[in-house]
PDB file of C-alpha atoms in Angstrom:
ATOM      1  CA  MET A   1    -120.271  73.144 112.885  1.00  0.00           C
ATOM      2  CA  GLU A   2    -120.327  70.159 110.620  1.00  0.00           C
ATOM      3  CA  ASP A   3    -117.292  68.720 108.827  1.00  0.00           C
ATOM      4  CA  VAL A   4    -117.053  69.768 105.155  1.00  0.00           C
ATOM      5  CA  GLU A   5    -115.448  67.517 102.547  1.00  0.00           C
ATOM      6  CA  ILE A   6    -113.878  69.213  99.491  1.00  0.00           C
ATOM      7  CA  SER A   7    -112.147  67.565  96.479  1.00  0.00           C
ATOM      8  CA  VAL A   8    -108.672  68.650  95.537  1.00  0.00           C
ATOM      9  CA  ASP A   9    -107.118  66.669  92.525  1.00  0.00           C
ATOM     10  CA  ASP A  10    -109.580  63.763  93.114  1.00  0.00           C
ATOM     11  CA  GLN A  11    -108.231  63.352  96.739  1.00  0.00           C
ATOM     12  CA  GLN A  12    -110.715  63.667  99.610  1.00  0.00           C
ATOM     13  CA  VAL A  13    -109.624  66.295 102.145  1.00  0.00           C
ATOM     14  CA  THR A  14    -111.582  66.863 105.475  1.00  0.00           C
ATOM     15  CA  GLU A  15    -111.868  70.368 106.891  1.00  0.00           C
ATOM     16  CA  TYR A  16    -112.264  69.898 110.635  1.00  0.00           C
ATOM     17  CA  ASP A  17    -114.121  72.064 113.064  1.00  0.00           C
ATOM     18  CA  GLN A  18    -111.902  75.002 113.920  1.00  0.00           C
ATOM     19  CA  ASP A  19    -113.056  74.978 117.464  1.00  0.00           C
ATOM     20  CA  SER A  20    -111.405  71.516 118.083  1.00  0.00           C
ATOM     21  CA  GLN A  21    -107.946  72.796 117.122  1.00  0.00           C
ATOM     22  CA  LEU A  22    -107.061  75.579 119.686  1.00  0.00           C
ATOM     23  CA  PRO A  23    -103.859  77.503 118.925  1.00  0.00           C
ATOM     24  CA  LEU A  24    -100.843  76.417 121.015  1.00  0.00           C
ATOM     25  CA  ASP A  25     -99.886  78.611 123.926  1.00  0.00           C
ATOM     26  CA  ILE A  26     -96.098  78.356 123.771  1.00  0.00           C
ATOM     27  CA  ASN A  27     -95.423  80.583 126.800  1.00  0.00           C
ATOM     28  CA  LYS A  28     -97.853  78.519 128.996  1.00  0.00           C
ATOM     29  CA  LEU A  29     -96.330  75.186 127.927  1.00  0.00           C
ATOM     30  CA  ALA A  30     -92.803  76.557 128.612  1.00  0.00           C
ATOM     31  CA  GLU A  31     -93.800  77.601 132.045  1.00  0.00           C
ATOM     32  CA  SER A  32     -95.423  74.230 132.723  1.00  0.00           C
ATOM     33  CA  LEU A  33     -92.169  72.368 131.624  1.00  0.00           C
ATOM     34  CA  ARG A  34     -90.014  74.618 133.777  1.00  0.00           C
ATOM     35  CA  ALA A  35     -92.196  73.959 136.798  1.00  0.00           C
ATOM     36  CA  ASP A  36     -91.755  70.244 136.201  1.00  0.00           C
ATOM     37  CA  MET A  37     -88.075  70.572 135.998  1.00  0.00           C
ATOM     38  CA  GLU A  38     -87.868  72.571 139.290  1.00  0.00           C
ATOM     39  CA  MET A  39     -89.861  69.913 141.134  1.00  0.00           C
ATOM     40  CA  LEU A  40     -87.275  67.221 140.150  1.00  0.00           C
ATOM     41  CA  HIS A  41     -83.977  67.012 141.894  1.00  0.00           C
ATOM     42  CA  SER A  42     -81.005  66.746 139.599  1.00  0.00           C
ATOM     43  CA  PHE A  43     -79.009  63.500 139.189  1.00  0.00           C
ATOM     44  CA  SER A  44     -76.554  63.280 141.965  1.00  0.00           C
ATOM     45  CA  ASP A  45     -73.324  61.411 142.369  1.00  0.00           C
ATOM     46  CA  GLN A  46     -74.444  60.674 145.945  1.00  0.00           C
ATOM     47  CA  CYS A  47     -77.124  58.311 144.608  1.00  0.00           C
ATOM     48  CA  CYS A  48     -76.486  54.846 146.035  1.00  0.00           C
ATOM     49  CA  ILE A  49     -79.978  53.402 147.082  1.00  0.00           C
ATOM     50  CA  TYR A  50     -82.394  52.255 144.514  1.00  0.00           C
ATOM     51  CA  ARG A  51     -85.097  49.656 143.688  1.00  0.00           C
ATOM     52  CA  ALA A  52     -84.214  46.338 142.121  1.00  0.00           C
ATOM     53  CA  PRO A  53     -85.007  46.159 138.341  1.00  0.00           C
ATOM     54  CA  ILE A  54     -88.397  44.693 137.723  1.00  0.00           C
ATOM     55  CA  ARG A  55     -87.018  41.873 135.587  1.00  0.00           C
ATOM     56  CA  ILE A  56     -84.869  40.676 138.477  1.00  0.00           C
ATOM     57  CA  ARG A  57     -87.574  41.276 141.142  1.00  0.00           C
ATOM     58  CA  GLU A  58     -90.155  39.291 139.245  1.00  0.00           C
ATOM     59  CA  SER A  59     -88.048  36.188 139.772  1.00  0.00           C
ATOM     60  CA  ASN A  60     -88.456  36.350 143.573  1.00  0.00           C
ATOM     61  CA  GLU A  61     -90.292  39.276 145.015  1.00  0.00           C
ATOM     62  CA  THR A  62     -89.580  38.445 148.710  1.00  0.00           C
ATOM     63  CA  ILE A  63     -85.757  38.729 148.489  1.00  0.00           C
ATOM     64  CA  PHE A  64     -85.978  42.378 147.679  1.00  0.00           C
ATOM     65  CA  THR A  65     -88.885  43.371 150.016  1.00  0.00           C
ATOM     66  CA  PRO A  66     -88.493  43.847 153.850  1.00  0.00           C
ATOM     67  CA  GLN A  67     -90.534  41.398 155.861  1.00  0.00           C
ATOM     68  CA  VAL A  68     -90.670  43.066 159.268  1.00  0.00           C
ATOM     69  CA  VAL A  69     -89.312  46.600 159.228  1.00  0.00           C
ATOM     70  CA  SER A  70     -89.014  49.348 156.692  1.00  0.00           C
ATOM     71  CA  LEU A  71     -85.821  51.414 156.753  1.00  0.00           C
ATOM     72  CA  GLY A  72     -85.703  54.598 154.625  1.00  0.00           C
ATOM     73  CA  PRO A  73     -88.397  55.884 152.283  1.00  0.00           C
ATOM     74  CA  LEU A  74     -88.718  53.248 149.543  1.00  0.00           C
ATOM     75  CA  HIS A  75     -90.952  50.939 151.700  1.00  0.00           C
ATOM     76  CA  HIS A  76     -92.064  53.588 154.272  1.00  0.00           C
ATOM     77  CA  GLY A  77     -95.738  53.397 155.213  1.00  0.00           C
ATOM     78  CA  LYS A  78     -96.544  49.960 153.929  1.00  0.00           C
ATOM     79  CA  GLU A  79     -99.368  48.526 155.938  1.00  0.00           C
ATOM     80  CA  GLU A  80     -97.729  45.153 156.526  1.00  0.00           C
ATOM     81  CA  LEU A  81     -94.700  46.837 158.230  1.00  0.00           C
ATOM     82  CA  LYS A  82     -96.450  49.381 160.324  1.00  0.00           C
ATOM     83  CA  ALA A  83     -96.356  46.944 163.390  1.00  0.00           C
ATOM     84  CA  MET A  84     -92.707  47.944 163.820  1.00  0.00           C
ATOM     85  CA  GLN A  85     -93.389  51.647 164.011  1.00  0.00           C
ATOM     86  CA  GLU A  86     -94.172  51.546 167.718  1.00  0.00           C
ATOM     87  CA  HIS A  87     -90.905  49.592 168.319  1.00  0.00           C
ATOM     88  CA  LYS A  88     -88.977  52.338 166.428  1.00  0.00           C
ATOM     89  CA  ILE A  89     -90.472  54.993 168.895  1.00  0.00           C
ATOM     90  CA  LEU A  90     -89.438  52.772 171.895  1.00  0.00           C
ATOM     91  CA  TYR A  91     -85.851  52.515 170.487  1.00  0.00           C
ATOM     92  CA  LEU A  92     -85.600  56.309 169.939  1.00  0.00           C
ATOM     93  CA  GLN A  93     -86.591  56.563 173.648  1.00  0.00           C
ATOM     94  CA  ASP A  94     -83.809  54.014 174.542  1.00  0.00           C
ATOM     95  CA  PHE A  95     -81.405  56.060 172.391  1.00  0.00           C
ATOM     96  CA  LEU A  96     -82.151  59.214 174.292  1.00  0.00           C
ATOM     97  CA  GLU A  97     -82.304  57.647 177.808  1.00  0.00           C
ATOM     98  CA  GLY A  98     -79.514  58.821 179.997  1.00  0.00           C
ATOM     99  CA  ARG A  99     -78.001  61.031 177.366  1.00  0.00           C
ATOM    100  CA  GLU A 100     -77.306  64.720 177.464  1.00  0.00           C
ATOM    101  CA  THR A 101     -78.370  64.982 173.934  1.00  0.00           C
ATOM    102  CA  SER A 102     -81.913  66.354 173.356  1.00  0.00           C
ATOM    103  CA  MET A 103     -84.546  65.367 170.836  1.00  0.00           C
ATOM    104  CA  GLU A 104     -84.184  68.874 169.244  1.00  0.00           C
ATOM    105  CA  GLU A 105     -80.450  68.296 168.702  1.00  0.00           C
ATOM    106  CA  LEU A 106     -81.004  64.895 166.952  1.00  0.00           C
ATOM    107  CA  ILE A 107     -83.684  66.431 164.764  1.00  0.00           C
ATOM    108  CA  THR A 108     -81.196  69.273 163.820  1.00  0.00           C
ATOM    109  CA  VAL A 109     -78.618  66.717 162.847  1.00  0.00           C
ATOM    110  CA  VAL A 110     -80.991  65.055 160.324  1.00  0.00           C
ATOM    111  CA  GLU A 111     -82.493  68.372 159.125  1.00  0.00           C
ATOM    112  CA  GLU A 112     -79.190  69.712 158.158  1.00  0.00           C
ATOM    113  CA  ARG A 113     -78.444  66.720 156.070  1.00  0.00           C
ATOM    114  CA  GLU A 114     -81.860  66.514 154.361  1.00  0.00           C
ATOM    115  CA  THR A 115     -80.828  67.450 150.867  1.00  0.00           C
ATOM    116  CA  GLU A 116     -77.776  64.967 150.932  1.00  0.00           C
ATOM    117  CA  LEU A 117     -80.085  62.279 152.335  1.00  0.00           C
ATOM    118  CA  ARG A 118     -82.646  62.744 149.516  1.00  0.00           C
ATOM    119  CA  ASN A 119     -79.910  62.674 146.924  1.00  0.00           C
ATOM    120  CA  CYS A 120     -78.798  59.190 148.015  1.00  0.00           C
ATOM    121  CA  TYR A 121     -82.014  57.848 146.662  1.00  0.00           C
ATOM    122  CA  ALA A 122     -82.627  57.103 143.006  1.00  0.00           C
ATOM    123  CA  GLU A 123     -86.127  58.424 142.940  1.00  0.00           C
ATOM    124  CA  THR A 124     -87.892  61.570 144.200  1.00  0.00           C
ATOM    125  CA  ILE A 125     -89.114  61.048 147.719  1.00  0.00           C
ATOM    126  CA  ASP A 126     -92.692  62.184 148.032  1.00  0.00           C
ATOM    127  CA  LEU A 127     -92.536  63.373 151.697  1.00  0.00           C
ATOM    128  CA  GLY A 128     -92.484  66.897 153.180  1.00  0.00           C
ATOM    129  CA  SER A 129     -89.589  67.965 155.158  1.00  0.00           C
ATOM    130  CA  GLU A 130     -91.180  67.299 158.500  1.00  0.00           C
ATOM    131  CA  ASP A 131     -92.295  63.752 157.622  1.00  0.00           C
ATOM    132  CA  PHE A 132     -88.971  63.015 155.909  1.00  0.00           C
ATOM    133  CA  VAL A 133     -86.814  64.105 158.898  1.00  0.00           C
ATOM    134  CA  LYS A 134     -89.099  62.248 161.367  1.00  0.00           C
ATOM    135  CA  MET A 135     -88.916  59.013 159.311  1.00  0.00           C
ATOM    136  CA  MET A 136     -85.085  59.328 159.013  1.00  0.00           C
ATOM    137  CA  LEU A 137     -84.576  59.984 162.707  1.00  0.00           C
ATOM    138  CA  LEU A 138     -86.796  57.034 163.781  1.00  0.00           C
ATOM    139  CA  ASP A 139     -85.204  54.645 161.337  1.00  0.00           C
ATOM    140  CA  ALA A 140     -81.658  55.701 162.042  1.00  0.00           C
ATOM    141  CA  SER A 141     -82.058  55.574 165.852  1.00  0.00           C
ATOM    142  CA  PHE A 142     -83.755  52.159 165.403  1.00  0.00           C
ATOM    143  CA  ILE A 143     -80.691  50.821 163.595  1.00  0.00           C
ATOM    144  CA  ILE A 144     -78.148  52.275 165.975  1.00  0.00           C
ATOM    145  CA  VAL A 145     -79.941  50.612 168.963  1.00  0.00           C
ATOM    146  CA  VAL A 146     -80.140  47.402 167.104  1.00  0.00           C
ATOM    147  CA  LEU A 147     -76.428  47.394 166.473  1.00  0.00           C
ATOM    148  CA  LEU A 148     -75.672  48.378 170.121  1.00  0.00           C
ATOM    149  CA  LYS A 149     -77.970  45.656 171.588  1.00  0.00           C
ATOM    150  CA  GLY A 150     -76.805  43.176 169.010  1.00  0.00           C
ATOM    151  CA  CYS A 151     -73.242  43.807 170.173  1.00  0.00           C
ATOM    152  CA  GLY A 152     -74.165  43.151 173.840  1.00  0.00           C
ATOM    153  CA  VAL A 153     -74.553  46.658 174.935  1.00  0.00           C
ATOM    154  CA  GLY A 154     -76.976  47.089 177.902  1.00  0.00           C
ATOM    155  CA  ILE A 155     -79.117  49.817 176.541  1.00  0.00           C
ATOM    156  CA  GLY A 156     -82.859  50.210 177.120  1.00  0.00           C
ATOM    157  CA  SER A 157     -85.150  47.836 178.978  1.00  0.00           C
ATOM    158  CA  GLY A 158     -84.802  44.008 179.163  1.00  0.00           C
ATOM    159  CA  ASN A 159     -88.336  43.530 177.814  1.00  0.00           C
ATOM    160  CA  ASP A 160     -87.391  43.704 174.144  1.00  0.00           C
ATOM    161  CA  ARG A 161     -89.711  42.213 171.445  1.00  0.00           C
ATOM    162  CA  ILE A 162     -86.731  41.808 168.998  1.00  0.00           C
ATOM    163  CA  PHE A 163     -83.913  40.614 171.114  1.00  0.00           C
ATOM    164  CA  ASN A 164     -86.080  38.258 173.213  1.00  0.00           C
ATOM    165  CA  LYS A 165     -87.045  36.426 170.030  1.00  0.00           C
ATOM    166  CA  PRO A 166     -84.202  34.875 168.010  1.00  0.00           C
ATOM    167  CA  TRP A 167     -86.290  34.490 164.918  1.00  0.00           C
ATOM    168  CA  MET A 168     -87.158  38.246 165.003  1.00  0.00           C
ATOM    169  CA  GLN A 169     -83.430  39.181 165.325  1.00  0.00           C
ATOM    170  CA  ASN A 170     -82.802  37.115 162.200  1.00  0.00           C
ATOM    171  CA  ASP A 171     -85.593  38.785 160.259  1.00  0.00           C
ATOM    172  CA  VAL A 172     -84.551  42.287 161.223  1.00  0.00           C
ATOM    173  CA  SER A 173     -80.914  41.607 160.348  1.00  0.00           C
ATOM    174  CA  LEU A 174     -82.028  40.255 156.951  1.00  0.00           C
ATOM    175  CA  ASP A 175     -84.183  43.347 156.358  1.00  0.00           C
ATOM    176  CA  MET A 176     -81.027  45.450 157.141  1.00  0.00           C
ATOM    177  CA  CYS A 177     -79.262  43.858 154.142  1.00  0.00           C
ATOM    178  CA  LEU A 178     -81.770  44.769 151.372  1.00  0.00           C
ATOM    179  CA  ILE A 179     -80.682  47.274 148.881  1.00  0.00           C
ATOM    180  CA  GLU A 180     -84.209  48.915 148.848  1.00  0.00           C
ATOM    181  CA  ASN A 181     -84.105  49.179 152.651  1.00  0.00           C
ATOM    182  CA  GLN A 182     -81.053  51.212 153.373  1.00  0.00           C
ATOM    183  CA  LEU A 183     -80.095  54.430 155.096  1.00  0.00           C
ATOM    184  CA  PRO A 184     -76.922  56.280 154.241  1.00  0.00           C
ATOM    185  CA  PHE A 185     -74.036  55.325 156.456  1.00  0.00           C
ATOM    186  CA  PHE A 186     -73.149  58.945 157.206  1.00  0.00           C
ATOM    187  CA  ILE A 187     -76.454  59.744 158.980  1.00  0.00           C
ATOM    188  CA  LEU A 188     -75.880  56.817 161.274  1.00  0.00           C
ATOM    189  CA  GLU A 189     -72.395  58.058 162.188  1.00  0.00           C
ATOM    190  CA  ASP A 190     -73.639  61.601 162.723  1.00  0.00           C
ATOM    191  CA  LEU A 191     -76.389  60.560 165.138  1.00  0.00           C
ATOM    192  CA  LEU A 192     -74.108  58.096 166.945  1.00  0.00           C
ATOM    193  CA  GLU A 193     -71.632  61.065 167.357  1.00  0.00           C
ATOM    194  CA  ALA A 194     -74.327  63.452 168.462  1.00  0.00           C
ATOM    195  CA  SER A 195     -75.629  61.076 171.093  1.00  0.00           C
ATOM    196  CA  ARG A 196     -72.225  61.367 172.893  1.00  0.00           C
ATOM    197  CA  ILE A 197     -72.213  57.658 173.763  1.00  0.00           C
ATOM    198  CA  ASN A 198     -68.500  57.203 174.540  1.00  0.00           C
ATOM    199  CA  ARG A 199     -68.550  53.845 176.192  1.00  0.00           C
ATOM    200  CA  TYR A 200     -70.682  51.000 174.936  1.00  0.00           C
ATOM    201  CA  SER A 201     -70.204  48.180 177.358  1.00  0.00           C
ATOM    202  CA  PRO A 202     -69.320  47.455 181.058  1.00  0.00           C
ATOM    203  CA  ALA A 203     -65.861  46.438 179.929  1.00  0.00           C
ATOM    204  CA  GLU A 204     -65.506  50.005 178.593  1.00  0.00           C
ATOM    205  CA  VAL A 205     -64.730  48.916 175.071  1.00  0.00           C
ATOM    206  CA  GLU A 206     -65.234  51.796 172.693  1.00  0.00           C
ATOM    207  CA  TYR A 207     -66.620  51.094 169.250  1.00  0.00           C
ATOM    208  CA  SER A 208     -67.040  53.153 166.227  1.00  0.00           C
ATOM    209  CA  LEU A 209     -69.988  52.620 163.956  1.00  0.00           C
ATOM    210  CA  ILE A 210     -67.996  50.692 161.520  1.00  0.00           C
ATOM    211  CA  GLU A 211     -66.786  48.305 164.231  1.00  0.00           C
ATOM    212  CA  LEU A 212     -70.405  47.910 165.589  1.00  0.00           C
ATOM    213  CA  THR A 213     -71.539  47.066 161.959  1.00  0.00           C
ATOM    214  CA  TYR A 214     -68.796  44.523 161.519  1.00  0.00           C
ATOM    215  CA  LYS A 215     -69.415  42.917 164.921  1.00  0.00           C
ATOM    216  CA  PHE A 216     -73.186  42.725 164.358  1.00  0.00           C
ATOM    217  CA  PHE A 217     -73.079  41.147 160.948  1.00  0.00           C
ATOM    218  CA  GLU A 218     -70.089  38.937 161.613  1.00  0.00           C
ATOM    219  CA  GLU A 219     -72.070  37.229 164.419  1.00  0.00           C
ATOM    220  CA  ARG A 220     -75.281  36.899 162.370  1.00  0.00           C
ATOM    221  CA  ARG A 221     -74.089  36.778 158.850  1.00  0.00           C
ATOM    222  CA  GLY A 222     -70.659  35.308 159.352  1.00  0.00           C
ATOM    223  CA  SER A 223     -70.592  33.700 155.849  1.00  0.00           C
ATOM    224  CA  TRP A 224     -70.891  37.134 154.245  1.00  0.00           C
ATOM    225  CA  ILE A 225     -67.879  38.596 156.166  1.00  0.00           C
ATOM    226  CA  LEU A 226     -65.225  36.531 154.516  1.00  0.00           C
ATOM    227  CA  LYS A 227     -62.035  38.119 155.682  1.00  0.00           C
ATOM    228  CA  LYS A 228     -60.519  38.735 159.158  1.00  0.00           C
ATOM    229  CA  GLY A 229     -58.920  42.198 159.623  1.00  0.00           C
ATOM    230  CA  ILE A 230     -61.107  43.681 157.007  1.00  0.00           C
ATOM    231  CA  LEU A 231     -61.658  46.856 158.997  1.00  0.00           C
ATOM    232  CA  GLU A 232     -58.086  47.770 158.317  1.00  0.00           C
ATOM    233  CA  GLU A 233     -58.814  47.984 154.673  1.00  0.00           C
ATOM    234  CA  ILE A 234     -62.097  49.924 154.824  1.00  0.00           C
ATOM    235  CA  ASN A 235     -62.301  53.552 155.005  1.00  0.00           C
ATOM    236  CA  PRO A 236     -65.610  54.375 156.903  1.00  0.00           C
ATOM    237  CA  SER A 237     -66.102  57.591 154.909  1.00  0.00           C
ATOM    238  CA  GLU A 238     -66.346  55.514 151.787  1.00  0.00           C
ATOM    239  CA  VAL A 239     -69.007  53.120 152.995  1.00  0.00           C
ATOM    240  CA  ALA A 240     -72.367  54.079 151.393  1.00  0.00           C
ATOM    241  CA  HIS A 241     -74.645  51.798 153.513  1.00  0.00           C
ATOM    242  CA  PHE A 242     -74.846  48.187 154.882  1.00  0.00           C
ATOM    243  CA  VAL A 243     -75.057  46.499 151.555  1.00  0.00           C
ATOM    244  CA  ASP A 244     -72.008  48.426 150.500  1.00  0.00           C
ATOM    245  CA  PHE A 245     -70.148  47.455 153.672  1.00  0.00           C
ATOM    246  CA  ILE A 246     -70.875  43.675 153.018  1.00  0.00           C
ATOM    247  CA  ARG A 247     -69.710  44.086 149.403  1.00  0.00           C
ATOM    248  CA  LYS A 248     -66.474  45.564 150.539  1.00  0.00           C
ATOM    249  CA  CYS A 249     -66.062  42.645 153.019  1.00  0.00           C
ATOM    250  CA  GLN A 250     -66.271  40.172 150.140  1.00  0.00           C
ATOM    251  CA  LYS A 251     -64.132  42.171 147.719  1.00  0.00           C
ATOM    252  CA  PRO A 252     -60.635  40.697 147.142  1.00  0.00           C
ATOM    253  CA  SER A 253     -57.929  42.869 148.683  1.00  0.00           C
ATOM    254  CA  GLU A 254     -55.304  44.386 146.549  1.00  0.00           C
ATOM    255  CA  LEU A 255     -52.726  41.760 147.851  1.00  0.00           C
ATOM    256  CA  ASP A 256     -55.019  39.029 146.921  1.00  0.00           C
ATOM    257  CA  ARG A 257     -55.465  40.383 143.284  1.00  0.00           C
ATOM    258  CA  THR A 258     -51.771  40.924 142.860  1.00  0.00           C
ATOM    259  CA  LYS A 259     -50.980  37.399 144.045  1.00  0.00           C
ATOM    260  CA  LYS A 260     -53.570  35.930 141.704  1.00  0.00           C
ATOM    261  CA  GLU A 261     -52.197  37.955 138.712  1.00  0.00           C
ATOM    262  CA  LEU A 262     -48.669  36.872 139.509  1.00  0.00           C
ATOM    263  CA  GLU A 263     -49.754  33.237 139.647  1.00  0.00           C
ATOM    264  CA  THR A 264     -51.585  33.571 136.324  1.00  0.00           C
ATOM    265  CA  ILE A 265     -48.478  35.182 134.744  1.00  0.00           C
ATOM    266  CA  ASN A 266     -46.012  32.620 135.991  1.00  0.00           C
ATOM    267  CA  VAL A 267     -48.115  29.523 134.719  1.00  0.00           C
ATOM    268  CA  PRO A 268     -46.629  28.636 131.280  1.00  0.00           C
ATOM    269  CA  SER A 269     -48.958  27.804 128.457  1.00  0.00           C
ATOM    270  CA  ILE A 270     -49.202  24.451 126.637  1.00  0.00           C
ATOM    271  CA  THR A 271     -47.254  25.943 123.692  1.00  0.00           C
ATOM    272  CA  GLU A 272     -44.506  27.081 125.973  1.00  0.00           C
ATOM    273  CA  LEU A 273     -44.275  23.697 127.706  1.00  0.00           C
ATOM    274  CA  HIS A 274     -44.224  21.933 124.278  1.00  0.00           C
ATOM    275  CA  GLN A 275     -41.363  24.167 122.969  1.00  0.00           C
ATOM    276  CA  ALA A 276     -39.496  23.500 126.166  1.00  0.00           C
ATOM    277  CA  GLY A 277     -39.697  19.826 125.470  1.00  0.00           C
TER     278      GLY A 277
END
């Protein structure tokens, strides 16, 4: 059908082909929007892991991107980081070796926390349950074994491609400190507890996850752990992830803030000094 022009009060109005303007199906559109809403998870107060803003990332891409190992879903599957996947499997084997805990028990620990884990990330994770749980278990067990070996615990074989290379240790520890490369602290605690590792060294010194974390980063990133005795001030249940732990280690204590406020209050102003002669 051709367009027809008609004149109304000397203004040109075009009558368009009726076939090109189909009536709106309101019910169909409403159903589509409801389906979109159901696919998205609601905003959660558990959200604590996110990507750096583009405007900040553009200044230096490398400081936000892991160089050797992906941890968590935001960089999962990147081709340049796949070389470490085999090492994650070896570390899971080390984690299970000599333990009464079975693979099935560890999988169950992660599966029961899947919703909470997903809610910790600021974007929808496009992985099915099986792939998500597998990724989380491999990454979490990798981190725990890194912490244990990094604190001098004799776990696994001596032929280790990370701890036999000082530069690799440095790169892995740096990747563990990137905000886009984090795992929630609670899943590490759950898996360490489930592994039933009660003693971590020949000297039978028992460490909690928070103590292992402190010892690992204090030895490798000492300048970031500014205060001694910081563990007495940190509640492990309030630690979101490694970046949050380091932030808490650098945060002034209540005593330091009070002291600073008192010093500020007690210093007289120039006017007060002048009036006092």
